[in-house]
Coordinates of C-alpha atoms in Angstrom, one line a residue:
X21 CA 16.4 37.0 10.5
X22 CA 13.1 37.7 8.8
X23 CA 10.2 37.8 11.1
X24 CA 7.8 35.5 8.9
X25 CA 11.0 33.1 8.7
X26 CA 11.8 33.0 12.8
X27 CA 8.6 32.7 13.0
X28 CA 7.6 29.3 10.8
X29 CA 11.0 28.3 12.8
X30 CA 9.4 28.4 15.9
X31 CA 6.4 26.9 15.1
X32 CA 8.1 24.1 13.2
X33 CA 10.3 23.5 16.2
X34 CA 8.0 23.4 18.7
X35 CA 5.4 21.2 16.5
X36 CA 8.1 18.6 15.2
X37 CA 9.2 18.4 19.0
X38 CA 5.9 16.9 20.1
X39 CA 5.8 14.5 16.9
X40 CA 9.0 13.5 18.1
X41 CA 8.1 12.8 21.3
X42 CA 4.7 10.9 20.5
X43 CA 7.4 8.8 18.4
X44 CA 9.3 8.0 21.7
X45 CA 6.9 7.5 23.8
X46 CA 5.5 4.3 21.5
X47 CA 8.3 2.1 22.1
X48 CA 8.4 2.8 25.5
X49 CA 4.6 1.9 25.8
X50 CA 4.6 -0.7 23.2
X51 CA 8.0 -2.4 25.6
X52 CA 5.8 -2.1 28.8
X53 CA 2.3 -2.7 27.5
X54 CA 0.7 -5.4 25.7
X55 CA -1.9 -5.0 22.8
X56 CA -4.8 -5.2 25.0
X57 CA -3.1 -2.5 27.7
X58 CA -2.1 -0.3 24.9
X59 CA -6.1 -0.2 23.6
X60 CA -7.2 0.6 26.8
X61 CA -4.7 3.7 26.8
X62 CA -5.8 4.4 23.2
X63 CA -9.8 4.5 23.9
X64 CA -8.7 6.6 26.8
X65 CA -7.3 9.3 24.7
X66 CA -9.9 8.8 22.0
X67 CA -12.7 9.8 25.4
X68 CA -10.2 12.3 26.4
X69 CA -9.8 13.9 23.1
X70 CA -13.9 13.7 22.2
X71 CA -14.6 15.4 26.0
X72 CA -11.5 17.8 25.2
X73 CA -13.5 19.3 21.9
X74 CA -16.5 20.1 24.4
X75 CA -14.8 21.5 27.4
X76 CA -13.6 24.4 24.7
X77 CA -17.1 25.1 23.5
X78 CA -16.1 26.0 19.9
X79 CA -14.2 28.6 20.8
X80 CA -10.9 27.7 19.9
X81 CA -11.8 27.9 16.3
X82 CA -14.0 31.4 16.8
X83 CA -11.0 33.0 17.9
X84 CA -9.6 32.9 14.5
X85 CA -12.7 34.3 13.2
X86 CA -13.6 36.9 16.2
X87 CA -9.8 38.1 16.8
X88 CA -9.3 40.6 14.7
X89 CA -13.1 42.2 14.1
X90 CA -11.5 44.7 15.8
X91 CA -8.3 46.5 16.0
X92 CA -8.6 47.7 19.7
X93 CA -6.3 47.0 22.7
X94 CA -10.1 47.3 25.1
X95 CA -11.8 44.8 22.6
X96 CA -9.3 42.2 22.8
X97 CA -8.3 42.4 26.8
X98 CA -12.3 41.9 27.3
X99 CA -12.5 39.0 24.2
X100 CA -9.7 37.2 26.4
X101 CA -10.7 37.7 29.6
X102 CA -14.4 36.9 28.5
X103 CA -13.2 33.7 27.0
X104 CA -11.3 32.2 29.8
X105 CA -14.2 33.1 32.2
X106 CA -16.7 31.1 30.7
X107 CA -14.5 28.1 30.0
X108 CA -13.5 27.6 33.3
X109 CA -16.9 27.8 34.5
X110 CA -17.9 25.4 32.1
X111 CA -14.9 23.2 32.6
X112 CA -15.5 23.1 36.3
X113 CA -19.3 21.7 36.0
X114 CA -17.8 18.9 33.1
X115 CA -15.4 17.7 35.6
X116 CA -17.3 17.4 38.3
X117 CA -19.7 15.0 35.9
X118 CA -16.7 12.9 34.7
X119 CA -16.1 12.2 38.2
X120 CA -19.5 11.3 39.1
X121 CA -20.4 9.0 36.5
X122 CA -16.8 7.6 36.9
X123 CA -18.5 4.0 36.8
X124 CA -20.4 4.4 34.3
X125 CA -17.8 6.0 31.8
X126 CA -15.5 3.1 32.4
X127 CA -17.9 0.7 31.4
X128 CA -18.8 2.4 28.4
X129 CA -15.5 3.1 26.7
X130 CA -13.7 0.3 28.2
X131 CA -16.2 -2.4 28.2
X132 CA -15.0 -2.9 31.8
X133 CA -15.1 -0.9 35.4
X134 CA -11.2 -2.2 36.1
X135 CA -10.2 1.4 35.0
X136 CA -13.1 3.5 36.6
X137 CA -10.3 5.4 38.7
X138 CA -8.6 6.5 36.0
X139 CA -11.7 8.9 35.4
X140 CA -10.8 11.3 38.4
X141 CA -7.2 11.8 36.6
X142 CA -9.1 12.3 32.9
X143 CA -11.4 15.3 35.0
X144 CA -8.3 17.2 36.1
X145 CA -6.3 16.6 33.2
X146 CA -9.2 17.9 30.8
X147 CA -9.9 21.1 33.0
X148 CA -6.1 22.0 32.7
X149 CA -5.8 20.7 29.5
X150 CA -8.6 23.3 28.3
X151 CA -6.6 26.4 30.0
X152 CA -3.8 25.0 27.9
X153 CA -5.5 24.4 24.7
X154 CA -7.0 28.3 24.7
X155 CA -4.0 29.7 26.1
X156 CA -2.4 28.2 22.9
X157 CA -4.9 29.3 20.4
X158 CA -4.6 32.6 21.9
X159 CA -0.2 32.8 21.5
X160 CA -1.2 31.7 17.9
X161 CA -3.7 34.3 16.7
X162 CA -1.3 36.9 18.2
X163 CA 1.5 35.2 16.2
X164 CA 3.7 35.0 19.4
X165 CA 5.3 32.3 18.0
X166 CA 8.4 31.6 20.2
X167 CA 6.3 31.5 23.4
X168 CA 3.8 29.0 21.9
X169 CA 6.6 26.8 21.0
X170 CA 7.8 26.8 24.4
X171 CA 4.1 26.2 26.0
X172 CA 3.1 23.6 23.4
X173 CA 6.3 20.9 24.4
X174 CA 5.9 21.7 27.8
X175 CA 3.4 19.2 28.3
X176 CA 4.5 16.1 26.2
X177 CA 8.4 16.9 28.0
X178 CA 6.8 16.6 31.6
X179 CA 5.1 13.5 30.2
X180 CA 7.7 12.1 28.7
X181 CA 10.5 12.8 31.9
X182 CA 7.8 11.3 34.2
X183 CA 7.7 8.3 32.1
X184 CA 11.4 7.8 31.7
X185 CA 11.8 7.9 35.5
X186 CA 9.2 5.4 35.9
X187 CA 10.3 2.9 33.1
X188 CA 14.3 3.1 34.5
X189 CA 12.7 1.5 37.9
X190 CA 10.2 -0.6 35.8
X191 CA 6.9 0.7 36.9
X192 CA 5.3 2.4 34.2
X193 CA 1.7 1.2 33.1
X194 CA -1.7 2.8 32.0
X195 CA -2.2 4.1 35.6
X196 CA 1.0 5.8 35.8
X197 CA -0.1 7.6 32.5
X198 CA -3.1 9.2 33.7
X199 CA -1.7 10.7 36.8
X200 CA 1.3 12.0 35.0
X201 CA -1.2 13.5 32.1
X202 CA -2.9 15.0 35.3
X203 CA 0.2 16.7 36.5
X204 CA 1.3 17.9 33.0
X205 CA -1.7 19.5 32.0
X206 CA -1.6 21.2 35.5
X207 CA 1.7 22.8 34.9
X208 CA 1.8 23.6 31.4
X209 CA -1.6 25.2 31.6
X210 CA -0.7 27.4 34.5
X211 CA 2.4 28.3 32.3
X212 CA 0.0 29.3 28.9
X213 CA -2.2 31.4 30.9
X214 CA 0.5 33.2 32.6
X215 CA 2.1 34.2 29.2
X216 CA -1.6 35.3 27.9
X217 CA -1.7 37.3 31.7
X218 CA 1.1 38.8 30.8
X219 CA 0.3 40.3 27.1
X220 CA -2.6 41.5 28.6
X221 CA -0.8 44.0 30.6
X222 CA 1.2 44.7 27.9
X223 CA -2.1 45.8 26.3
X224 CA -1.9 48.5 29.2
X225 CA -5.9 48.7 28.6
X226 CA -6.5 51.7 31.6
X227 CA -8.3 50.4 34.6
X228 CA -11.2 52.7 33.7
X229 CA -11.9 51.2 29.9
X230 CA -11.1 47.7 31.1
X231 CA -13.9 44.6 30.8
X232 CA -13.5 41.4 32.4
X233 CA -16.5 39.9 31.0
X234 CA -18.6 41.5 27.6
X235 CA -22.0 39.8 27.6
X236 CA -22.2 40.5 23.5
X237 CA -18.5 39.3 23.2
X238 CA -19.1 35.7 24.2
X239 CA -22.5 35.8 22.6
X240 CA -21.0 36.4 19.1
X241 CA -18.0 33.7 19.5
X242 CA -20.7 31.0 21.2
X243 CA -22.9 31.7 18.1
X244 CA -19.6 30.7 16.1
X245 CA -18.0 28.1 18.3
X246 CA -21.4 25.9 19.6
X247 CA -21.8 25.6 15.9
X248 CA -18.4 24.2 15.2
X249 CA -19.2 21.5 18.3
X250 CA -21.1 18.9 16.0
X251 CA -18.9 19.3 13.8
X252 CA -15.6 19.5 15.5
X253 CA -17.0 16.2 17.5
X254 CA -17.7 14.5 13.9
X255 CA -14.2 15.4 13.0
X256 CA -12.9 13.2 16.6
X257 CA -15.0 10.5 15.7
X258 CA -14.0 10.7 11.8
X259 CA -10.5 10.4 13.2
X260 CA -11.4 7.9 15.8
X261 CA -14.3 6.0 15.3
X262 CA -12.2 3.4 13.7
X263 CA -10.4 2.7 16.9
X264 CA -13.0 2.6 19.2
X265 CA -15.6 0.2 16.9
X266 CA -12.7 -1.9 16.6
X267 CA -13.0 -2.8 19.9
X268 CA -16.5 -4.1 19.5
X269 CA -16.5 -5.6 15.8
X270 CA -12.9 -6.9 15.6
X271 CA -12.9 -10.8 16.0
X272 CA -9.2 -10.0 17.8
X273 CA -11.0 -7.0 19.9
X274 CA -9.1 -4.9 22.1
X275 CA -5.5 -6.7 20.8
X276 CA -6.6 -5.1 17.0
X277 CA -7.4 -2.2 18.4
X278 CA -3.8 -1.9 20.0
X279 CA -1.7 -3.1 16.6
X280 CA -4.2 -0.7 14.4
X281 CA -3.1 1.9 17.1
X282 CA 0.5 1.8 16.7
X283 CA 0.8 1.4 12.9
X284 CA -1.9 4.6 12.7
X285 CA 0.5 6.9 15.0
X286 CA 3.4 6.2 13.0
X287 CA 1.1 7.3 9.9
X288 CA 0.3 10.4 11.7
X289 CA 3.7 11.6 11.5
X290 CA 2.2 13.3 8.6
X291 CA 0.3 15.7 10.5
X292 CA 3.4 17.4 11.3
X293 CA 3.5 19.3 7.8
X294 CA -0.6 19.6 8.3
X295 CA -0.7 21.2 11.9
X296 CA 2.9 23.4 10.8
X297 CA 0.3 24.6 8.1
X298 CA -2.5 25.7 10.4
X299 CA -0.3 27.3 12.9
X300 CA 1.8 28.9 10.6
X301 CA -0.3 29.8 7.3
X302 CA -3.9 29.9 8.6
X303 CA -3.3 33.2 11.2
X304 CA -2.1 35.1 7.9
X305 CA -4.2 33.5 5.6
X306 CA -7.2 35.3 7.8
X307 CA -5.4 38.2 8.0
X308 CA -5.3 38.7 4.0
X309 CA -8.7 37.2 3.4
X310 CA -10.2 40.6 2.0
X311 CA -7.1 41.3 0.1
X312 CA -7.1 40.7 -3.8
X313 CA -4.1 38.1 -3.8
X314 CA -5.7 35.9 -1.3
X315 CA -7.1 33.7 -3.4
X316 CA -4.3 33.1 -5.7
X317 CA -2.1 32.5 -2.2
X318 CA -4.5 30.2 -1.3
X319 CA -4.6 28.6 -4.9
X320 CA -0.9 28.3 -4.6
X321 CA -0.4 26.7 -1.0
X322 CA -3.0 24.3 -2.1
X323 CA -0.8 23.3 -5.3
X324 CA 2.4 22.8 -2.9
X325 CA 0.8 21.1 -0.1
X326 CA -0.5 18.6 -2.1
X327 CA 2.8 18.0 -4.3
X328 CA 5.5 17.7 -1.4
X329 CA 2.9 16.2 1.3
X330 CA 2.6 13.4 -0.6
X331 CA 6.2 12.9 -1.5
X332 CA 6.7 13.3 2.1
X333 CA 3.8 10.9 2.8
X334 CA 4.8 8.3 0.7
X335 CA 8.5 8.8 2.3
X336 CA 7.1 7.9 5.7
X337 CA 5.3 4.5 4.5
X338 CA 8.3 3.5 2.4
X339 CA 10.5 3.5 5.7
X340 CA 7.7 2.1 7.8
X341 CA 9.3 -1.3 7.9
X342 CA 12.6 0.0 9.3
X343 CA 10.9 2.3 11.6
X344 CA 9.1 -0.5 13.2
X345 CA 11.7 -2.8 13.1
X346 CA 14.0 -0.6 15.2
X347 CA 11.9 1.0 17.9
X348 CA 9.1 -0.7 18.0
X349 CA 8.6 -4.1 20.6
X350 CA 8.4 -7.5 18.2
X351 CA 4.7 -7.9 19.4
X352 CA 3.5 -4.8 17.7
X353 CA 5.4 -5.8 14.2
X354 CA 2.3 -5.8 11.7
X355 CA 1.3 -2.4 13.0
X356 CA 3.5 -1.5 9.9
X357 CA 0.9 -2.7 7.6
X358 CA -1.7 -0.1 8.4
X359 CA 0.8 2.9 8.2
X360 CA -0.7 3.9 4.9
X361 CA -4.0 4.6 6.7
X362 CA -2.4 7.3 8.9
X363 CA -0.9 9.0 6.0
X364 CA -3.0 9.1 3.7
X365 CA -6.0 10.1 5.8
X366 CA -3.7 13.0 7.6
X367 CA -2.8 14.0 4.1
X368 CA -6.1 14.4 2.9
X369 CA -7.3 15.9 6.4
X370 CA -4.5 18.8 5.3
X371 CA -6.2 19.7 1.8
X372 CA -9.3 19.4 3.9
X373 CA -8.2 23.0 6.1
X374 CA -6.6 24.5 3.1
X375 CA -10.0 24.5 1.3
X376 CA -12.0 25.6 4.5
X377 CA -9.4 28.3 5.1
X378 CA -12.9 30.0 1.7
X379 CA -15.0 29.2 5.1
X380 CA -13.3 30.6 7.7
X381 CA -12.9 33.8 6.2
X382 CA -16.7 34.3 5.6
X383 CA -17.6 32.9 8.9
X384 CA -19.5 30.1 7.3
X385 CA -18.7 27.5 10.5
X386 CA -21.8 25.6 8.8
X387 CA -20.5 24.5 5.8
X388 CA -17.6 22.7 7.7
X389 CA -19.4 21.0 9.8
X390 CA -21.7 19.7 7.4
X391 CA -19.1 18.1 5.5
X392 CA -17.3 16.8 8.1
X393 CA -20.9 15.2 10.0
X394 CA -21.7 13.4 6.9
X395 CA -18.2 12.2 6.7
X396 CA -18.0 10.5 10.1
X397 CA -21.5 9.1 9.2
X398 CA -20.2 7.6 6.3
X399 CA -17.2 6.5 8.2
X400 CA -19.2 4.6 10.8
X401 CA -21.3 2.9 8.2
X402 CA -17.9 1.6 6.4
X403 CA -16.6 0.2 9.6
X404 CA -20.0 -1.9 10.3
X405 CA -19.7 -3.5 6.9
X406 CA -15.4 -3.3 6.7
X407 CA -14.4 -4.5 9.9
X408 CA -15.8 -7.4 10.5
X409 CA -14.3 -8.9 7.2
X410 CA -11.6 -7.6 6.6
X411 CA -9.9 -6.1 10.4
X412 CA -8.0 -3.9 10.5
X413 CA -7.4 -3.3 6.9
X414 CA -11.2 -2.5 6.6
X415 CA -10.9 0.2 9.7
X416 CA -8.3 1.8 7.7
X417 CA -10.0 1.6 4.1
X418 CA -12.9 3.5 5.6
X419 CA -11.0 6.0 7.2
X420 CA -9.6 7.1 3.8
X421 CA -12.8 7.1 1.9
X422 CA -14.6 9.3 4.4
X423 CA -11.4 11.8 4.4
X424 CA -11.9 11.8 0.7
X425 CA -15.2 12.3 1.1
X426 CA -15.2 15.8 3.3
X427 CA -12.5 17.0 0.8
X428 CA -14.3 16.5 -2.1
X429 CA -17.5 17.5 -0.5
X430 CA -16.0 20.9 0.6
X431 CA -14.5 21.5 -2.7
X432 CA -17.6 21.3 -4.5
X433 CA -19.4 23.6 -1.9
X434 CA -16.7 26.0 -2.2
X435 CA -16.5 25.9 -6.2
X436 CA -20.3 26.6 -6.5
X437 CA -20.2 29.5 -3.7
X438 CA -17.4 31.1 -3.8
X439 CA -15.8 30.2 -7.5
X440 CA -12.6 28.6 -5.8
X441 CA -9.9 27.6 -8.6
X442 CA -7.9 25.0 -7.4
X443 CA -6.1 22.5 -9.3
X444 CA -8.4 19.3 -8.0
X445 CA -6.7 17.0 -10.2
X446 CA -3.5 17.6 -7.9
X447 CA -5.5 15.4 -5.4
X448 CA -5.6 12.6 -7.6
X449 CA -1.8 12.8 -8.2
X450 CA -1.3 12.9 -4.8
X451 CA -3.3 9.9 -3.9
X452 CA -1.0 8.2 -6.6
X453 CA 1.8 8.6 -5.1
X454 CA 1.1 7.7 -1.4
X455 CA -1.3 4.6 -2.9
X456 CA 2.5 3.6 -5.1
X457 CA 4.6 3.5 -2.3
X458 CA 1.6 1.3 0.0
X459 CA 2.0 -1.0 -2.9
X460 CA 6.2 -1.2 -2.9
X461 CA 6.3 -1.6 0.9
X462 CA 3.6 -4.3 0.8
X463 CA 5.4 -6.5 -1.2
X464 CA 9.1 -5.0 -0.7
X465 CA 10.9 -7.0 1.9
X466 CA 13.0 -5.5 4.5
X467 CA 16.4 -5.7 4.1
X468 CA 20.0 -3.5 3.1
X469 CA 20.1 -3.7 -0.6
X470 CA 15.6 -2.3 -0.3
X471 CA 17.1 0.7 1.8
X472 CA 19.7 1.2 0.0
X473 CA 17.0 1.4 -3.2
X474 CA 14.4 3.6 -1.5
X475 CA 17.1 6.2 -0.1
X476 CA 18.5 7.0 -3.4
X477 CA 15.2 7.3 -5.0
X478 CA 13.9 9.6 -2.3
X479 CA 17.5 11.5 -2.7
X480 CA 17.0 12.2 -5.9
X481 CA 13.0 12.9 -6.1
X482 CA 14.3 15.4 -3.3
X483 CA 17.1 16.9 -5.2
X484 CA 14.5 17.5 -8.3
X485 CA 12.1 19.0 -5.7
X486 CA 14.8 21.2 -4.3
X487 CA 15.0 22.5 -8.1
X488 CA 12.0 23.1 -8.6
X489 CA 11.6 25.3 -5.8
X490 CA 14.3 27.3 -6.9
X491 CA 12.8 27.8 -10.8
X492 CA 9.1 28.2 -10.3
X493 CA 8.1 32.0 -9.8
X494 CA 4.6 31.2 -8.2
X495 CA 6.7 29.4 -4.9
X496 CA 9.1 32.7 -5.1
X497 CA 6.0 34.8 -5.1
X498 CA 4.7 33.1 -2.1
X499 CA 7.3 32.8 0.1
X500 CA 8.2 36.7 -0.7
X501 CA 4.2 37.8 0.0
X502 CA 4.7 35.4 3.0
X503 CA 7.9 37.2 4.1
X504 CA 6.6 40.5 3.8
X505 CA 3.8 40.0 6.3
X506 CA 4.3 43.1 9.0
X507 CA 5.9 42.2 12.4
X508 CA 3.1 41.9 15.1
X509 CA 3.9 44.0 17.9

């Protein structure tokens, strides 16, 4: 089998694994938990994946950037072994604040000190959880694409077996979580960083020319990564903002905050084909940046993205109704309602990394994170005047407009800088379609003879977009320049 292709194999595999499994694990949380308990799960994970973004300094998107300056074995066993020394220094000193300010955290995100305890599994689970996270980003810049698929579900499938065993003998709840998170991270981070030990002796670096630590190494990535923090945190709170101010300007409060939740994640199946594309296109979009083609490559996944991501978005909010209807518990049942937030705000967050792919590959961190800082500022300022009129539906209103925001922001930026060509009015077609199918489904009722409707529709568009595929050159061009991409050795 063609490299390229076994590779985009393996990281589809491994990435629609873990979507599956976040899709399991909400009717098993949604069965055990009410509204309220699944909020306090969800701001949880919102402080868990906010402190996350800091505990890696940057870094994980400098290594993209910093990887390949240059092409030698010494340079790269140093940038590694550099790297993971001063994130576990750093991650030690974090931790050991979470857990002192346990209180004082709890009361803050949670509006409550019931679930202060829960703040000594959150510090062990975000130490590991940064080993993991780098160890990741490193198995994808070196394109070791089978390993990564294996490291990336380990975590979720210890998760997920610990939760089955507890929910068979009906114990599961919030707590339970935590410490399982806790174990998880432990294990699947000790198995990333003993597959990135392991490439470095392959690297067979001799003992004389090796370096543990390169003081101008870490310099150079910090100057990129601490730069990327703001903006990297503006992108969390862009995604997550809505969530948490929920809590505090919803007349329903924490119970809003739990149905808003659940219809979101559903949404967010859409970041499947979005993260498939950073894991799979970005590593060789870098690679190719100074080559002549790249731009018309770039030009070209931006015009496909946008056309099959939205049929595939608008695919996931037509079936919302059945999804929820089967798997979801009867309490969470008008979570289906805000699906369209999820997708459509995923859907614009992928066009979002396909234009800042023109960023990356100038090492202009900056311009990103300027984008995305006023974006979450204008999210913020949406939910204020949105949520307390209109709920839910206003949460999810704003997170759209400020994902259109950034895109069109970056766009512009990137047209007057760099003379980018993309087909912007692609964007608007997109939004079409996934704002057509929120209309159908919102006044569509469930039942066999809609199904039967919206499969044979979808059937069809499918079959046309099959076709398509098969007559237009520019996709055969790009698959072919993609399958021709030199094995990594």
């Amino acid at each position: 089998m063609n490299n390229y292709l076994r590779k985009t194999i393996d990281y589809a595999a491994g990435n629609f694994f873990n979507k599956v499994l976040l899709i399991i694990l909400l009717p098993i949380f949604t069965h055990f938990l009410l509204p309220e308990e699944y909020a306090v799960y969800t701001n949880l994970m919102i402080f868990f994946s906010l402190t996350s973004l800091i505990y890696v300094l940057g870094i994980q998107q400098a290594i993209f950037s910093h990887f390949y300056d240059v092409e030698t074995k010494q340079y790269k066993f140093s940038l590694i072994s550099s790297i993971l020394i001063i994130l576990s220094i750093f991650g030690i000193v974090l931790s050991g604040l979470i857990i002192i300010f346990r209180l004082e955290l709890s009361l803050l995100v949670l509006r409550s000190a019931e679930y202060a305890n829960l703040f000594y599994y959150l510090a062990i689970a975000l130490f590991f959880n940064m080993l993991f996270t780098i160890s990741l980003s490193l198995l994808n810049i070196m394109e070791k694409s089978r390993q990564y698929a294996i490291v990336s579900a380990l975590q979720n499938v210890i998760v997920l077996l610990l939760i089955i065993l507890f929910s068979l003998n009906k114990k599961f709840s919030v707590d339970h979580y935590f410490i399982f998170l806790a174990v998880a991270t432990v294990i699947a981070s000790s198995a990333g960083i003993g597959q990135i030990i392991k490439l470095m002796k392959k690297m067979q670096v001799p003992t004389s020319e090796k370096k543990y630590f390169s003081a101008d190494i870490v310099s150079s990535i910090l100057k990129f990564g601490i730069v990327m923090i703001p903006g990297t945190i503006a992108m969390l709170v862009l995604q997550a903002s809505d969530r948490y101010m929920l809590t505090y300007l919803s007349a329903n409060t924490m119970y809003d905050v739990g149905i808003y939740s659940a219809g979101y994640r559903i949404g967010m199946i859409m970041h499947f084909m979005v993260t498939l594309i950073s894991l799979v296109y970005l590593p060789y979009a870098m690679k190719i940046a100074k080559e002549p083609q790249a731009q018309a490559i770039n030009r070209n996944m931006f015009k496909y993205y946008i056309i099959f991501g939205s049929l595939f978005g608008a695919f996931i909010i037509m079936y919302s109704q059945e999804i929820f209807r089967i798997i979801i518990n009867s309490n969470y049942l008008t979570s289906y309602k805000i699906v369209f937030a999820g997708v459509i705000s995923s859907f614009l967050y992928g066009i979002f990394n396909i234009i800042n792919i023109n960023y990356y590959a100038r090492k202009k961190a900056g311009n990103i994170t300027l984008a995305v800082f006023l974006g979450s500022i204008l999210n913020i300022i949406l939910n204020f005047i949105l949520i307390p009129k209109y709920g839910i539906f206003g949460a999810g209103i704003a997170s759209i407009i400020a994902y259109f925001f950034i895109v069109i922001f970056n766009y512009s930026v990137a047209v007057y800088l760099y003379k980018i060509k993309y087909p912007i009015y692609l964007i608007f077609f997109g939004l079409l379609i996934l704002s057509s199918a929120t209309l159908i489904n919102s006044y569509v009722l469930l039942s066999w003879k809609s199904f039967i409707i919206k499969t044979v529709i979808f059937a069809g568009i499918g079959g046309i977009g099959v076709f398509i595929m098969k007559k237009d050159k520019k996709i055969k061009n790009l698959i072919m320049v993609l399958k021709n991409q030199k094995q990594e050795k």
